[in-house]
CSV table of C-alpha atoms in Angstrom, one decimal:
chain,number,residue,atom,x,y,z
A,1,MET,CA,47.9,-10.7,1.6
A,2,ARG,CA,49.5,-15.2,1.2
A,3,ILE,CA,48.0,-17.1,4.6
A,4,THR,CA,51.5,-19.7,3.9
A,5,SER,CA,50.2,-22.2,7.8
A,6,GLU,CA,47.8,-22.3,9.9
A,7,GLU,CA,47.1,-23.7,13.3
A,8,ARG,CA,44.5,-24.3,16.1
A,9,LEU,CA,46.0,-23.6,19.5
A,10,ASP,CA,44.6,-25.7,22.6
A,11,ASP,CA,42.4,-22.3,23.8
A,12,GLY,CA,40.3,-22.4,19.7
A,13,VAL,CA,42.4,-18.9,18.8
A,14,LEU,CA,43.4,-19.8,15.0
A,15,GLU,CA,46.9,-18.7,14.7
A,16,ARG,CA,47.9,-17.7,11.0
A,17,GLU,CA,51.0,-16.4,9.2
A,18,PHE,CA,51.6,-15.4,6.6
A,19,THR,CA,52.8,-12.8,3.5
A,20,LEU,CA,52.1,-9.3,2.9
A,21,GLY,CA,54.2,-8.1,-0.5
A,22,GLY,CA,56.9,-10.8,1.0
A,23,ILE,CA,56.9,-9.7,4.7
A,24,PRO,CA,56.3,-12.1,7.1
A,25,GLY,CA,53.8,-11.6,9.2
A,26,MET,CA,51.1,-13.1,11.9
A,27,LEU,CA,47.2,-12.7,12.6
A,28,TRP,CA,45.1,-14.5,15.5
A,29,THR,CA,42.0,-14.7,15.2
A,30,PRO,CA,38.9,-15.4,18.0
A,31,THR,CA,36.4,-18.1,18.1
A,32,SER,CA,34.1,-15.2,17.8
A,33,SER,CA,33.2,-13.2,14.8
A,34,PRO,CA,33.6,-10.3,13.4
A,35,ALA,CA,35.8,-9.3,15.6
A,36,PRO,CA,37.5,-5.9,16.4
A,37,VAL,CA,40.9,-5.9,15.0
A,38,LEU,CA,44.8,-5.2,17.7
A,39,LEU,CA,47.7,-4.1,15.1
A,40,MET,CA,49.7,-5.1,17.3
A,41,GLY,CA,52.9,-3.3,18.1
A,42,HIS,CA,56.9,-5.2,18.6
A,43,PRO,CA,60.5,-3.7,18.4
A,44,GLY,CA,62.2,-7.3,16.6
A,45,GLY,CA,61.5,-9.9,14.2
A,46,LEU,CA,59.1,-12.0,14.6
A,47,ARG,CA,60.3,-15.0,15.5
A,48,THR,CA,62.6,-13.8,18.5
A,49,MET,CA,59.0,-11.4,19.7
A,50,TYR,CA,57.0,-14.9,19.4
A,51,PRO,CA,56.9,-16.3,22.7
A,52,ARG,CA,55.6,-12.6,24.3
A,53,LEU,CA,53.5,-11.8,20.6
A,54,VAL,CA,51.4,-15.1,20.6
A,55,GLY,CA,51.1,-14.2,24.9
A,56,ARG,CA,50.0,-11.2,23.7
A,57,ALA,CA,47.2,-11.7,20.9
A,58,ARG,CA,45.7,-15.1,23.1
A,59,HIS,CA,44.6,-12.0,25.6
A,60,SER,CA,44.0,-10.0,23.1
A,61,ALA,CA,41.3,-13.6,21.6
A,62,ALA,CA,39.8,-14.0,25.6
A,63,ASN,CA,39.1,-10.3,25.2
A,64,GLY,CA,37.0,-10.7,21.8
A,65,PHE,CA,39.8,-9.1,19.7
A,66,ALA,CA,41.7,-10.7,16.3
A,67,ALA,CA,45.3,-8.9,16.5
A,68,ALA,CA,47.8,-8.9,13.9
A,69,THR,CA,52.1,-8.1,13.2
A,70,ILE,CA,54.7,-8.4,10.7
A,71,GLU,CA,58.0,-7.7,11.0
A,72,LEU,CA,60.0,-4.2,10.9
A,73,PRO,CA,62.0,-3.2,8.1
A,74,GLY,CA,65.4,-4.1,9.0
A,75,ALA,CA,64.1,-6.8,11.7
A,76,GLY,CA,64.3,-10.6,11.3
A,77,GLY,CA,64.6,-11.9,8.2
A,78,ARG,CA,63.9,-8.7,5.9
A,79,PRO,CA,67.0,-7.6,4.4
A,80,PRO,CA,69.2,-5.3,7.9
A,81,SER,CA,70.6,-1.6,6.9
A,82,ALA,CA,74.1,-0.6,8.2
A,83,ASP,CA,72.8,2.8,8.9
A,84,ALA,CA,70.6,1.8,10.8
A,85,GLU,CA,72.7,-1.0,13.3
A,86,GLN,CA,75.4,1.3,13.5
A,87,ALA,CA,72.9,4.1,14.5
A,88,ARG,CA,71.6,2.0,17.7
A,89,ALA,CA,75.6,0.7,18.5
A,90,ASP,CA,76.0,4.6,18.8
A,91,LEU,CA,72.7,4.8,20.7
A,92,ARG,CA,73.8,2.7,23.2
A,93,ARG,CA,77.1,3.7,24.1
A,94,ALA,CA,76.0,7.6,24.4
A,95,VAL,CA,72.7,5.9,26.1
A,96,LEU,CA,75.7,4.2,28.8
A,97,ALA,CA,78.2,8.1,28.3
A,98,GLY,CA,75.2,10.1,29.3
A,99,GLU,CA,75.6,11.4,25.8
A,100,PRO,CA,72.9,13.3,23.8
A,101,VAL,CA,71.0,11.5,22.2
A,102,ASP,CA,68.6,12.6,20.4
A,103,GLU,CA,70.4,13.3,16.6
A,104,ILE,CA,70.9,9.3,17.4
A,105,VAL,CA,67.4,9.0,18.0
A,106,ASP,CA,66.7,11.3,14.4
A,107,ARG,CA,69.1,9.0,12.4
A,108,LEU,CA,67.2,5.6,13.8
A,109,VAL,CA,64.1,6.6,14.3
A,110,LEU,CA,62.1,8.7,11.7
A,111,PRO,CA,64.1,6.2,8.3
A,112,LEU,CA,62.2,3.1,10.2
A,113,VAL,CA,58.9,5.0,10.6
A,114,GLU,CA,58.8,6.7,7.2
A,115,ASN,CA,59.0,3.1,5.8
A,116,ALA,CA,56.9,1.3,8.4
A,117,VAL,CA,54.0,3.2,8.2
A,118,PRO,CA,52.5,2.1,4.6
A,119,GLU,CA,53.2,-1.4,5.1
A,120,TRP,CA,51.3,-1.7,8.0
A,121,ARG,CA,48.8,0.8,6.1
A,122,THR,CA,49.1,-2.1,3.6
A,123,LEU,CA,48.5,-5.0,6.0
A,124,LEU,CA,45.3,-2.8,7.6
A,125,ASP,CA,44.1,-2.6,4.6
A,126,ASP,CA,44.3,-6.6,4.1
A,127,LEU,CA,42.9,-7.2,7.3
A,128,LEU,CA,39.7,-5.6,6.9
A,129,ALA,CA,39.4,-7.4,3.7
A,130,LEU,CA,38.9,-11.1,5.5
A,131,PRO,CA,36.0,-12.5,7.2
A,132,GLY,CA,35.4,-12.8,10.8
A,133,ILE,CA,37.3,-8.8,11.2
A,134,SER,CA,35.5,-5.8,11.5
A,135,GLY,CA,36.5,-2.3,12.2
A,136,PRO,CA,37.6,0.0,14.7
A,137,VAL,CA,40.6,-1.1,15.2
A,138,GLY,CA,43.0,-0.1,17.5
A,139,TYR,CA,47.3,0.1,17.6
A,140,SER,CA,48.8,-1.6,21.1
A,141,GLY,CA,52.1,-1.8,21.8
A,142,GLY,CA,55.5,-0.4,20.8
A,143,VAL,CA,57.8,0.9,18.2
A,144,THR,CA,56.1,4.8,20.1
A,145,ALA,CA,56.9,6.3,16.9
A,146,LEU,CA,55.4,3.9,14.6
A,147,GLY,CA,51.8,4.1,16.5
A,148,ILE,CA,52.3,7.7,16.1
A,149,ARG,CA,53.3,8.1,12.7
A,150,LEU,CA,49.5,5.5,12.4
A,151,ALA,CA,47.1,7.7,14.7
A,152,LEU,CA,48.2,10.0,13.0
A,153,VAL,CA,47.5,9.4,9.3
A,154,GLU,CA,45.6,6.8,9.6
A,155,PRO,CA,41.5,7.4,10.6
A,156,ARG,CA,40.6,3.9,11.0
A,157,ILE,CA,42.7,3.6,14.5
A,158,ALA,CA,40.4,4.6,17.5
A,159,ALA,CA,42.4,4.2,20.2
A,160,LEU,CA,45.9,3.8,21.3
A,161,GLY,CA,47.3,1.9,23.8
A,162,LEU,CA,51.3,2.3,24.1
A,163,PHE,CA,54.2,0.5,26.1
A,164,ALA,CA,56.8,3.8,26.5
A,165,GLY,CA,59.6,1.9,25.9
A,166,THR,CA,61.5,3.5,23.5
A,167,PHE,CA,63.0,6.7,22.2
A,168,VAL,CA,60.3,9.4,20.7
A,169,PRO,CA,62.5,12.1,17.8
A,170,ARG,CA,61.6,15.4,19.1
A,171,VAL,CA,60.1,16.2,16.1
A,172,MET,CA,57.5,13.5,16.6
A,173,PHE,CA,56.2,15.1,19.4
A,174,ASP,CA,54.8,18.4,17.6
A,175,GLU,CA,52.3,14.9,15.6
A,176,ALA,CA,52.0,13.6,19.4
A,177,ARG,CA,49.5,17.0,19.4
A,178,GLN,CA,48.0,16.8,17.1
A,179,ILE,CA,46.6,12.9,18.5
A,180,THR,CA,42.5,13.1,19.6
A,181,VAL,CA,42.0,9.0,19.6
A,182,PRO,CA,41.2,8.2,22.9
A,183,LEU,CA,45.1,7.2,24.9
A,184,HIS,CA,46.5,4.3,27.6
A,185,VAL,CA,50.1,4.7,28.1
A,186,LEU,CA,51.7,1.7,30.4
A,187,LEU,CA,55.3,2.9,31.4
A,188,GLN,CA,57.8,1.1,33.7
A,189,TRP,CA,59.2,2.6,35.3
A,190,ASP,CA,62.4,1.3,35.8
A,191,ASP,CA,63.0,0.5,33.1
A,192,GLU,CA,66.2,0.5,32.4
A,193,GLY,CA,66.0,0.9,28.8
A,194,ASN,CA,63.9,4.0,28.6
A,195,ASP,CA,64.5,8.0,29.6
A,196,ARG,CA,61.5,8.4,32.4
A,197,GLN,CA,61.8,12.3,32.1
A,198,ARG,CA,61.2,12.0,28.3
A,199,ALA,CA,57.5,9.7,28.0
A,200,LEU,CA,56.8,11.5,31.0
A,201,ASP,CA,56.9,14.8,28.5
A,202,LEU,CA,55.5,12.9,25.2
A,203,PHE,CA,52.6,11.7,27.6
A,204,ASP,CA,52.0,15.2,28.7
A,205,ALA,CA,52.0,15.9,24.2
A,206,PHE,CA,49.9,13.6,23.5
A,207,GLY,CA,46.4,16.2,22.5
A,208,SER,CA,43.7,13.2,23.7
A,209,GLN,CA,41.4,14.1,25.6
A,210,GLU,CA,41.2,11.1,26.9
A,211,LYS,CA,44.2,10.0,28.1
A,212,THR,CA,46.0,7.4,30.8
A,213,LEU,CA,49.5,6.8,32.2
A,214,GLN,CA,50.1,3.5,33.9
A,215,ALA,CA,53.1,3.5,35.6
A,216,ASN,CA,54.4,0.6,38.2
A,217,MET,CA,57.4,-0.2,39.8
A,218,GLY,CA,60.4,-2.3,38.1
A,219,GLY,CA,62.5,-3.0,35.3
A,220,HIS,CA,62.0,-3.4,31.0
A,221,THR,CA,60.5,-7.0,32.5
A,222,GLY,CA,58.6,-6.5,34.8
A,223,VAL,CA,54.7,-5.4,33.7
A,224,PRO,CA,52.3,-7.0,35.9
A,225,PRO,CA,50.2,-9.4,34.9
A,226,PHE,CA,46.9,-7.3,35.6
A,227,ALA,CA,48.5,-4.4,33.2
A,228,ALA,CA,47.3,-6.3,30.8
A,229,ASP,CA,43.8,-6.5,31.8
A,230,ASP,CA,43.8,-2.8,32.4
A,231,ALA,CA,44.7,-2.5,28.6
A,232,ALA,CA,41.8,-4.8,27.1
A,233,ARG,CA,39.2,-2.6,29.6
A,234,PHE,CA,40.5,0.0,27.8
A,235,PHE,CA,40.2,-1.4,24.3
A,236,ALA,CA,36.8,-3.2,25.5
A,237,ARG,CA,35.2,0.3,25.9
A,238,HIS,CA,36.5,2.0,22.1
A,239,LEU,CA,36.3,-0.8,20.3
A,240,ARG,CA,33.2,-2.6,20.5
């Protein structure tokens, strides 16, 4: 990990940009240390997602957590994938036409997960070597399939908080059944970009003994402010 810039935000949070083998990333740490760390999942490029990411990170820091993320393969400034772009276009068309999407979801999501998971595990190695950051570790946000695979293969992840807003390949439901860490899922009931029944079926598949589904009315961007507080309490129970 090579730090490329750092800035102290007005609430005292230290924001650092870095590269990880050429992959852009960001790290936010609270004033208190050592702090448990949340890996913040997201579906897009860091610059596009920055306003939402920094909001989530500052809220996490206020609750005593560090937060870190990296850019996904094919997103932001990373080399684009022609196959992924075609799959996204096919998925949009199929959803609008009410056609089956399973084969398209596999084409889009499975390569992303295979490529991204080793990068996020390397990120975790480097984060836990930094002063001021400690375990245990949580994963928070999307891409849902990335969170599932990480929780399955990475024993350092002690709690999983997911946003039910992305399609998950059916084959990964079997992986979800093997997940045993505590789970908190946020579902927007009227999310125009989410298959609600598919999200409910996935929640039912998880093997965690402690799992909570928080469903709120409204679309993708209508998440109520108290939902973040509920997620923070979930992570506080399991990471402190």
